[in-house]
Coordinates of C-alpha atoms and ligand atoms in Angstrom, one line a residue:
Chain A
M1 CA 168.8 121.7 80.5
T2 CA 166.9 119.0 82.4
A3 CA 165.4 119.7 85.8
Y4 CA 168.2 117.8 87.5
E5 CA 170.9 119.7 85.5
K6 CA 169.3 122.9 86.8
V7 CA 169.5 121.5 90.4
M8 CA 173.2 120.9 89.8
A9 CA 173.7 124.3 88.4
A10 CA 171.8 125.9 91.4
R11 CA 174.2 124.0 93.7
D12 CA 177.4 124.8 91.7
S13 CA 180.0 126.0 94.1
G14 CA 181.5 128.3 91.5
K15 CA 178.3 130.4 91.1
L16 CA 177.8 133.8 92.7
T17 CA 176.6 133.8 96.3
A18 CA 174.6 136.4 98.3
V19 CA 177.7 138.4 99.3
D20 CA 178.6 138.7 95.5
Y21 CA 175.1 140.1 94.8
I22 CA 175.4 142.5 97.7
A23 CA 178.8 143.7 96.5
N24 CA 177.7 144.0 92.9
M25 CA 174.4 145.8 93.6
F26 CA 175.3 147.9 96.6
G27 CA 179.1 148.3 96.7
D28 CA 180.5 150.3 99.6
S29 CA 177.1 151.5 100.7
F30 CA 176.4 148.1 102.5
I31 CA 176.6 148.2 106.3
E32 CA 176.5 144.7 107.8
L33 CA 174.4 144.3 111.0
H34 CA 174.8 141.3 113.2
G35 CA 172.9 139.2 115.7
D36 CA 169.4 138.2 116.7
R37 CA 169.7 139.9 120.2
R38 CA 168.7 136.6 121.8
F39 CA 171.3 134.0 121.3
A40 CA 173.9 134.5 118.6
D41 CA 175.0 135.8 115.3
D42 CA 174.3 133.2 112.7
K43 CA 176.8 133.6 109.8
A44 CA 174.6 131.6 107.4
V45 CA 172.6 134.8 107.2
V46 CA 174.3 138.0 106.0
S47 CA 172.2 141.1 106.6
G48 CA 172.4 144.9 106.8
L49 CA 171.6 148.2 105.3
A50 CA 172.4 149.5 101.9
M51 CA 171.6 152.3 99.4
L52 CA 169.8 151.3 96.2
Y53 CA 170.5 154.5 94.2
D54 CA 169.0 157.0 96.7
M55 CA 166.7 154.5 98.4
P56 CA 167.8 153.0 101.8
V57 CA 167.0 149.3 101.9
T58 CA 167.4 146.4 104.2
V59 CA 169.2 143.4 102.6
I60 CA 169.0 139.8 104.0
G61 CA 170.8 136.9 102.3
L62 CA 171.3 133.2 103.0
E63 CA 175.0 132.8 102.3
K64 CA 176.7 129.5 101.4
G65 CA 180.3 130.8 101.3
R66 CA 182.6 130.9 98.3
N67 CA 185.4 128.5 99.4
T68 CA 185.8 125.7 101.9
K69 CA 186.8 128.0 104.8
E70 CA 183.8 130.3 104.2
R71 CA 181.5 127.4 103.6
M72 CA 182.3 126.0 107.1
E73 CA 181.9 129.4 108.7
R74 CA 178.6 129.9 106.9
N75 CA 177.4 126.4 107.7
F76 CA 176.8 125.9 104.0
G77 CA 174.0 128.5 104.1
Q78 CA 171.9 126.3 106.4
A79 CA 170.6 128.7 109.1
H80 CA 169.8 127.9 112.7
P81 CA 166.8 129.4 114.5
E82 CA 169.0 132.4 115.4
G83 CA 169.6 133.1 111.7
Y84 CA 165.8 133.4 111.0
R85 CA 165.4 135.5 114.2
K86 CA 168.2 137.8 113.1
A87 CA 166.4 138.1 109.7
L88 CA 163.1 138.9 111.5
R89 CA 164.8 141.5 113.7
L90 CA 166.0 143.3 110.7
M91 CA 162.7 143.1 108.9
K92 CA 160.9 144.6 112.0
Q93 CA 163.5 147.3 112.0
A94 CA 162.9 147.9 108.3
E95 CA 159.2 148.2 109.0
K96 CA 159.8 150.8 111.6
F97 CA 161.5 153.0 109.1
R98 CA 159.3 151.8 106.2
R99 CA 162.4 150.7 104.4
P100 CA 162.0 148.0 101.7
V101 CA 163.5 144.6 102.3
L102 CA 165.4 142.6 99.7
C103 CA 165.9 138.9 100.5
L104 CA 168.4 136.8 98.6
V105 CA 167.8 133.0 99.1
D106 CA 170.4 130.3 98.5
T107 CA 170.1 127.3 100.9
S108 CA 169.6 123.6 100.7
G109 CA 167.3 124.1 103.8
A110 CA 167.2 125.1 107.4
F111 CA 169.8 123.2 109.4
C112 CA 168.8 119.9 110.9
G113 CA 170.6 119.3 114.2
I114 CA 170.3 119.0 117.9
G115 CA 170.9 122.7 118.7
A116 CA 168.5 123.8 115.9
E117 CA 165.7 121.7 117.3
E118 CA 166.5 122.7 120.9
R119 CA 166.2 126.3 120.0
G120 CA 163.0 125.9 118.1
Q121 CA 163.7 125.7 114.3
G122 CA 160.1 125.2 113.6
Q123 CA 159.0 128.0 115.8
A124 CA 161.5 130.4 114.3
I125 CA 160.4 129.7 110.8
A126 CA 156.7 129.8 111.7
E127 CA 157.1 133.2 113.3
N128 CA 158.8 134.6 110.2
L129 CA 156.0 133.4 108.0
M130 CA 153.4 135.0 110.2
E131 CA 155.2 138.3 110.7
M132 CA 156.4 138.7 107.1
M133 CA 152.8 138.2 105.9
A134 CA 151.8 141.4 107.8
L135 CA 155.0 143.4 107.6
K136 CA 154.1 147.0 106.7
T137 CA 156.9 147.6 104.3
P138 CA 157.7 146.1 100.8
I139 CA 159.5 142.8 100.6
L140 CA 161.0 141.3 97.5
T141 CA 162.7 137.9 97.4
I142 CA 165.1 136.7 94.8
L143 CA 166.2 133.0 94.7
I144 CA 169.8 133.0 93.5
G145 CA 170.5 129.3 93.8
E146 CA 168.9 126.7 95.9
G147 CA 165.5 127.3 97.5
G148 CA 165.3 124.5 100.0
S149 CA 161.8 124.1 101.6
G150 CA 160.8 125.9 104.9
G151 CA 164.3 127.2 105.3
A152 CA 163.9 129.2 102.0
L153 CA 160.3 130.1 102.6
A154 CA 161.2 131.7 105.9
L155 CA 162.7 134.5 103.8
A156 CA 160.3 134.3 100.9
V157 CA 156.9 135.5 102.1
A158 CA 157.2 138.6 99.9
D159 CA 155.2 140.9 97.6
E160 CA 157.0 139.3 94.7
V161 CA 159.3 136.3 94.4
W162 CA 161.8 136.2 91.5
M163 CA 164.1 133.4 90.5
L164 CA 167.3 133.2 88.5
E165 CA 166.9 131.1 85.4
N166 CA 169.1 128.4 86.9
S167 CA 167.8 128.4 90.4
V168 CA 165.4 125.8 91.9
Y169 CA 162.8 126.0 94.7
S170 CA 161.2 122.9 96.2
V171 CA 159.5 121.4 99.2
I172 CA 162.1 118.6 99.4
S173 CA 165.4 117.8 97.7
P174 CA 165.0 115.5 94.7
E175 CA 167.4 113.0 96.4
G176 CA 165.2 113.1 99.6
C177 CA 162.0 112.7 97.6
A178 CA 163.4 109.8 95.6
S179 CA 164.7 108.0 98.6
I180 CA 161.5 108.4 100.6
L181 CA 159.0 107.6 97.8
W182 CA 161.0 105.1 95.7
K183 CA 163.6 104.0 98.3
D184 CA 166.2 104.9 95.6
S185 CA 168.1 108.2 95.7
T186 CA 169.6 107.5 92.3
K187 CA 166.1 108.3 90.9
A188 CA 166.7 112.0 91.9
P189 CA 166.6 113.1 88.2
Q190 CA 163.0 111.7 87.9
A191 CA 162.1 113.3 91.2
A192 CA 163.4 116.6 90.1
E193 CA 161.2 116.4 87.0
A194 CA 158.1 115.3 89.0
L195 CA 158.5 118.0 91.7
K196 CA 158.3 120.8 89.2
M197 CA 161.1 122.8 90.8
T198 CA 162.7 124.9 88.1
A199 CA 162.1 128.6 87.6
Q200 CA 160.0 127.9 84.5
D201 CA 157.8 125.4 86.3
L202 CA 157.3 127.7 89.2
F203 CA 156.4 130.6 86.9
D204 CA 153.9 128.4 85.1
L205 CA 152.4 127.4 88.5
G206 CA 152.0 131.1 89.4
V207 CA 154.4 130.8 92.4
I208 CA 156.9 133.4 91.2
E209 CA 156.5 136.6 89.2
R210 CA 159.7 136.9 87.2
I211 CA 162.6 134.9 85.9
I212 CA 166.0 136.7 85.9
R213 CA 168.9 136.0 83.5
Q214 CA 171.9 134.3 85.2
P215 CA 174.6 137.0 85.8
K216 CA 178.3 136.5 85.7
A217 CA 180.8 138.0 88.1
D218 CA 181.7 141.0 85.9
D219 CA 178.4 141.4 84.3
K220 CA 178.0 145.1 85.1
A221 CA 175.1 145.6 82.7
M222 CA 173.2 142.7 84.1
F223 CA 173.5 143.9 87.7
E224 CA 172.6 147.5 86.6
S225 CA 169.3 146.2 85.0
L226 CA 168.6 144.1 88.1
K227 CA 169.0 147.1 90.3
L228 CA 166.7 149.1 88.1
L229 CA 164.1 146.3 88.2
V230 CA 164.3 146.0 92.0
S231 CA 164.1 149.7 92.6
R232 CA 161.1 150.1 90.3
T233 CA 159.3 147.3 92.2
F234 CA 160.1 148.9 95.6
E235 CA 158.9 152.3 94.3
K236 CA 155.6 150.9 93.1
N237 CA 155.1 149.0 96.4
L238 CA 156.1 152.0 98.6
A239 CA 153.4 154.0 97.0
M240 CA 150.8 151.6 98.4
T241 CA 149.1 152.1 101.8
D242 CA 150.0 149.6 104.5
E243 CA 146.7 147.9 104.1
E244 CA 146.9 147.7 100.3
L245 CA 150.4 146.2 100.6
T246 CA 149.6 143.6 103.2
N247 CA 146.3 142.6 101.5
A248 CA 148.1 142.1 98.2
R249 CA 150.7 140.0 99.9
Y250 CA 148.0 137.9 101.7
N251 CA 146.1 137.4 98.4
R252 CA 149.3 136.5 96.6
F253 CA 149.7 133.4 98.8
R254 CA 145.9 132.9 99.4
K255 CA 145.3 131.9 95.8
L256 CA 148.0 129.2 95.7
G257 CA 146.3 125.9 95.8
A258 CA 142.9 127.4 96.4
G259 CA 141.4 126.4 93.0
I260 CA 140.4 123.0 94.4
Chain B
M1 CA 154.8 94.0 138.9
D2 CA 153.0 91.2 140.8
L3 CA 154.7 88.4 142.8
F4 CA 154.7 86.1 139.9
S5 CA 156.4 88.4 137.5
F6 CA 159.5 86.2 137.6
R7 CA 157.6 83.4 136.0
K8 CA 158.1 83.5 132.3
P9 CA 154.8 83.5 130.5
K10 CA 154.4 80.5 128.1
N11 CA 152.2 82.4 125.7
E12 CA 150.6 85.8 125.3
L13 CA 147.4 84.8 126.9
E14 CA 149.1 83.7 130.0
S15 CA 150.7 87.1 130.4
L16 CA 147.3 88.8 130.5
P17 CA 146.0 90.2 133.8
D18 CA 143.7 87.8 135.7
E19 CA 140.4 89.5 135.0
Q20 CA 141.0 89.1 131.3
Q21 CA 142.0 85.5 131.4
N22 CA 138.5 84.6 132.5
V23 CA 136.9 86.0 129.4
P24 CA 135.5 83.0 127.5
F25 CA 136.5 83.7 123.9
I26 CA 137.4 87.0 122.2
P27 CA 138.5 87.2 118.6
D28 CA 142.0 88.5 117.9
E29 CA 140.9 91.7 116.3
M30 CA 139.3 92.8 119.5
W31 CA 142.6 92.8 121.3
I32 CA 145.2 95.4 121.0
K33 CA 148.7 95.3 122.4
C34 CA 150.0 98.4 124.1
P35 CA 153.3 99.2 122.5
K36 CA 154.6 100.7 125.7
C37 CA 153.7 98.2 128.4
N38 CA 152.9 95.2 126.2
T39 CA 149.5 94.6 128.0
M40 CA 146.8 93.1 125.8
L41 CA 143.9 95.5 126.0
L42 CA 140.3 95.0 124.9
T43 CA 139.8 97.4 122.0
T44 CA 136.5 98.5 123.4
D45 CA 138.1 99.3 126.8
M46 CA 140.9 101.2 125.2
E47 CA 138.4 103.2 123.0
E48 CA 136.2 104.0 126.0
N49 CA 139.3 105.3 127.8
L50 CA 139.9 107.9 125.0
H51 CA 142.3 105.6 123.3
V52 CA 144.6 105.6 126.3
C53 CA 146.1 102.4 127.8
T54 CA 144.3 101.6 131.0
K55 CA 147.5 100.2 132.5
C56 CA 150.3 102.6 131.7
D57 CA 148.6 105.7 130.3
H58 CA 150.1 105.3 126.8
H59 CA 148.3 107.6 124.4
F60 CA 147.4 105.7 121.2
R61 CA 147.0 107.8 118.0
M62 CA 143.5 109.0 117.2
N63 CA 142.1 109.7 113.8
A64 CA 140.4 113.0 113.0
K65 CA 136.9 111.8 113.6
Q66 CA 137.8 110.4 117.0
R67 CA 139.5 113.8 117.9
I68 CA 136.4 115.7 116.9
S69 CA 134.1 113.5 119.0
M70 CA 136.6 113.9 121.9
F71 CA 136.2 117.7 121.9
A72 CA 132.8 118.5 120.4
D73 CA 129.7 118.4 122.7
G74 CA 127.3 115.7 121.7
D75 CA 126.6 115.9 118.0
S76 CA 127.2 119.6 117.8
F77 CA 129.9 119.4 115.2
V78 CA 129.1 120.8 111.7
E79 CA 131.7 120.0 109.2
H80 CA 132.9 122.6 106.7
D81 CA 134.3 121.9 103.2
A82 CA 133.6 118.2 103.6
D83 CA 133.7 117.5 99.9
M84 CA 137.1 119.1 99.2
E85 CA 139.5 116.4 98.0
S86 CA 143.1 116.3 97.0
K87 CA 143.8 116.0 93.3
N88 CA 147.0 115.1 91.5
I89 CA 147.7 118.7 90.4
L90 CA 151.3 118.1 89.3
D91 CA 150.6 114.7 87.6
F92 CA 153.0 113.2 90.1
P93 CA 153.7 109.5 89.4
G94 CA 151.9 107.2 91.8
Y95 CA 150.1 109.9 93.7
D96 CA 146.6 108.9 92.5
A97 CA 147.1 105.4 93.8
K98 CA 148.4 106.7 97.1
L99 CA 145.4 108.9 97.5
E100 CA 143.0 106.1 96.8
K101 CA 144.8 103.9 99.3
A102 CA 144.6 106.6 101.9
R103 CA 140.9 107.2 101.3
A104 CA 140.2 103.5 101.6
K105 CA 141.2 103.7 105.3
G106 CA 138.1 105.8 105.9
S107 CA 139.2 109.4 105.9
K108 CA 138.7 111.7 103.0
E109 CA 141.5 114.1 103.7
S110 CA 144.3 114.8 106.2
V111 CA 142.2 117.3 108.1
I112 CA 138.6 117.7 109.2
C113 CA 137.4 121.3 109.9
G114 CA 134.2 122.7 111.2
E115 CA 132.3 124.4 113.9
C116 CA 130.9 123.0 117.2
K117 CA 130.2 123.6 120.8
I118 CA 133.0 122.8 123.3
G119 CA 131.6 123.0 126.9
G120 CA 128.7 124.9 125.4
I121 CA 131.0 127.5 123.7
N122 CA 130.9 128.0 119.9
T123 CA 134.3 127.2 118.6
V124 CA 135.9 126.4 115.3
L125 CA 137.6 123.0 115.5
C126 CA 140.2 121.4 113.2
A127 CA 141.7 117.9 113.6
M128 CA 144.4 116.5 111.4
D129 CA 144.4 112.8 110.6
P130 CA 147.6 110.8 111.1
D131 CA 145.8 108.0 109.3
F132 CA 145.6 109.9 106.0
M133 CA 149.0 110.0 104.4
M134 CA 150.5 110.7 107.8
G135 CA 148.6 113.9 108.1
S136 CA 150.9 115.5 105.5
M137 CA 150.0 119.0 104.4
G138 CA 148.8 119.2 100.8
T139 CA 146.9 122.0 99.1
V140 CA 143.6 120.8 100.4
T141 CA 144.9 120.6 103.9
G142 CA 146.2 124.1 103.7
E143 CA 143.0 125.4 102.0
K144 CA 140.7 123.9 104.6
I145 CA 142.8 125.2 107.6
T146 CA 143.0 128.6 105.9
R147 CA 139.2 128.7 105.4
A148 CA 138.7 127.6 109.0
F149 CA 140.8 130.5 110.3
E150 CA 139.1 132.9 107.9
Y151 CA 135.7 131.7 109.1
A152 CA 136.7 132.1 112.7
T153 CA 137.9 135.6 112.0
D154 CA 134.8 136.6 110.2
N155 CA 132.6 135.3 112.9
S156 CA 134.7 136.4 115.9
L157 CA 135.2 132.8 117.1
P158 CA 138.0 131.1 118.9
I159 CA 139.7 128.2 117.1
V160 CA 141.2 124.9 118.4
V161 CA 143.5 122.9 116.0
C162 CA 144.7 119.4 116.8
T163 CA 147.9 118.9 114.7
A164 CA 149.4 115.7 113.4
A165 CA 151.8 115.6 110.5
G166 CA 154.6 113.3 109.4
G167 CA 156.0 115.6 106.7
A168 CA 155.3 117.5 103.5
R169 CA 152.9 116.2 100.8
M170 CA 155.8 116.1 98.4
Q171 CA 153.6 114.8 95.6
E172 CA 152.2 118.4 95.5
G173 CA 155.6 119.9 95.2
I174 CA 156.0 123.6 95.8
L175 CA 152.3 124.1 96.2
S176 CA 152.5 122.0 99.4
L177 CA 155.2 124.3 100.7
M178 CA 153.2 127.4 99.9
Q179 CA 150.4 126.2 102.3
M180 CA 152.8 127.0 105.2
A181 CA 152.7 130.7 104.2
K182 CA 149.0 130.7 103.4
T183 CA 147.9 129.2 106.7
S184 CA 150.3 131.4 108.6
G185 CA 148.7 134.5 107.0
A186 CA 145.3 133.3 108.0
V187 CA 146.5 132.7 111.6
K188 CA 148.0 136.2 111.7
R189 CA 144.7 137.8 110.7
H190 CA 142.8 135.8 113.3
N191 CA 145.5 136.8 115.8
D192 CA 145.3 140.5 114.8
A193 CA 141.5 140.4 115.3
G194 CA 142.1 139.6 119.0
L195 CA 140.8 136.1 118.8
L196 CA 142.0 133.0 120.7
Y197 CA 143.9 130.2 118.9
I198 CA 144.6 127.0 120.9
T199 CA 147.0 124.5 119.4
I200 CA 147.0 120.9 120.5
L201 CA 150.1 119.0 119.4
T202 CA 149.4 115.3 118.9
D203 CA 151.8 112.5 117.8
P204 CA 153.5 113.1 115.5
T205 CA 153.8 116.9 114.8
T206 CA 156.7 117.5 112.5
G207 CA 158.0 119.3 109.4
G208 CA 156.1 122.1 107.7
V209 CA 153.1 121.9 110.1
T210 CA 155.5 122.5 113.0
A211 CA 157.1 125.3 111.1
S212 CA 153.8 127.0 110.5
F213 CA 150.4 126.9 112.3
A214 CA 151.4 124.3 115.0
M215 CA 153.8 126.8 116.5
E216 CA 151.6 129.9 116.1
G217 CA 149.0 129.3 118.8
D218 CA 148.4 131.8 121.6
I219 CA 148.4 128.7 123.9
I220 CA 150.2 125.5 122.7
L221 CA 149.3 122.3 124.5
A222 CA 150.7 118.8 123.8
E223 CA 149.7 115.3 124.7
P224 CA 152.3 113.3 126.7
D225 CA 155.1 111.6 124.9
T226 CA 154.3 113.3 121.6
L227 CA 156.9 113.7 118.9
V228 CA 157.3 117.5 118.3
A229 CA 160.0 118.3 115.8
F230 CA 160.9 120.4 112.7
A231 CA 163.3 117.8 111.3
G232 CA 162.4 114.2 112.4
P233 CA 164.9 112.2 114.4
R234 CA 165.9 110.0 111.5
V235 CA 166.8 113.0 109.3
I236 CA 168.9 114.5 112.1
E237 CA 170.7 111.3 112.8
Q238 CA 171.6 111.0 109.1
T239 CA 172.8 114.6 109.0
I240 CA 174.9 114.7 112.2
R241 CA 175.8 111.0 112.2
Q242 CA 175.3 110.6 115.9
K243 CA 172.6 109.0 118.1
L244 CA 170.1 111.3 119.6
P245 CA 169.4 111.5 123.4
K246 CA 166.5 109.3 124.5
D247 CA 163.7 111.8 125.2
F248 CA 164.8 114.3 122.4
Q249 CA 161.9 115.9 120.7
T250 CA 159.2 114.6 123.0
S251 CA 156.5 117.0 124.2
E252 CA 158.2 116.9 127.6
F253 CA 161.4 118.0 125.9
V254 CA 160.0 120.9 124.0
L255 CA 158.2 122.0 127.2
Q256 CA 161.5 122.1 129.0
K257 CA 163.1 124.0 126.1
G258 CA 160.3 126.6 126.4
F259 CA 158.3 126.1 123.2
I260 CA 155.0 124.9 124.5
D261 CA 152.8 125.9 127.4
A262 CA 151.9 122.6 128.9
V263 CA 151.8 118.8 128.5
V264 CA 148.2 117.7 129.2
S265 CA 146.9 114.1 129.5
R266 CA 144.1 113.3 127.0
S267 CA 141.6 112.8 129.8
N268 CA 142.1 116.4 131.0
L269 CA 142.4 118.1 127.6
K270 CA 138.8 119.0 127.0
D271 CA 138.4 120.5 130.5
M272 CA 141.6 122.4 130.0
V273 CA 140.3 123.8 126.6
V274 CA 137.0 124.8 128.2
K275 CA 138.8 126.6 131.0
L276 CA 141.0 128.4 128.6
L277 CA 138.1 129.5 126.4
R278 CA 136.3 130.8 129.5
I279 CA 139.2 132.7 130.9
H280 CA 139.4 134.5 127.5
G281 CA 135.7 135.5 128.0
Y282 CA 134.1 133.1 125.6
G283 CA 130.9 131.5 126.7
V284 CA 130.5 133.8 129.7
E285 CA 127.5 135.7 128.2
E286 CA 125.8 132.5 127.2
A287 CA 126.1 131.1 130.7
E288 CA 124.5 134.0 132.4
Ligands
ZN1 ZN1 150.2 100.4 128.2

């Protein structure tokens, strides 16, 4: 597949979304928790508590919706500031109980609109980056579709970041990049190549730790092995002291783009 | 407006204020037209007035060097990591040429970082450069800012950062995005060490810089009529297909929405920074 074909696959409306992953990995144990306690409950973010085998975890996902009605409700997975603040509220709660946090990212980006700006989209994302970096509990992020810029990063300051084989992660959409740089959005395929946004590119750049095979809806074996992988990673990171954990997270990002 | 304002000026010179009309001959490049009030200003007058229009108080953009000299006492500024330069790490088409063009304008990078005295107080000072690829955040920008915060933390120093950024350095792809997390981590450590971070938002502060260190200061100040945004106005208009209100995303607007502490005129900024440093206990011992 070319880079742009991967972009298309990552955006495919038929693929599994965050709620599918939650259902397949956690079943009935998932308890959804709502609201940022400040303004509203942003439905682009689905979050709550769940049991991973016998381990309580906090799960936070960016949810695009699986049909037209859901997609409207979920604002196509584009969160407002209250969505990022809801996520941070749940992360701080997870820290209190030293419960690991699993983030599932699938968004074309943070929402661009009047309300989002009025309520401090930039400030909300910035606060997440700062607080996640020092959160005293393990964080693991899996990109399950699109990873659109700051809106994705706001849930991806983690101990490890994994990507599905057909997911993408980029500072800008290839269409946006092509229209700004080359004044021609039809050059998006070239931009997708140049931006190095596929899972393999990001693995080679040292930005992610693992590439995960693409699961299908009834792929029980796949979800079972994903659960096992996630729980092993959490167990390993739970064994670290707070200081070891946050130092490792800091250094993980510290080395990116430092070899100048 | 004076009494003769109804008279339509025949040419630009005629519309000049009286005192300037008597100037014998001044070459074109020494004049600059204020975009807000259309007055022709002598470049030297404008520069002496901290790059602010002497008629209407319009704040012109300043480059990083001008910012540094605006805040640092005398020649106290010592630059850090001056030799660090952006490279085309992803082999992005056309990036080398863009970098060359940007450097030809005089700045080496989109940020200058270092240490200086401000009102006699040792402070780490960073200034982003709107002249260098619109102050966009590349890996070198992120690395220099991160090092500045780490240096301030290690030496128990306060830090002042003047932000200016038109967007992401997309030619550096995902590594550009990662600088938001990296710098935020360094800000957090400085914060947790109990040290003061003052942000000064200058025109334009947008995108990934807004969504990271620009919004993470203990005290956030902005110059008047500065664009402060996550998504720029054009992006929003394209997304929602409606015109934006007139003063949307100005510093006065974000002040009203509760996201910054104060809008401060350039002529008062340094005094304000010194006051803030002192009220946090910096420089008190030295003064005694
Ligand atoms: Zn003016």
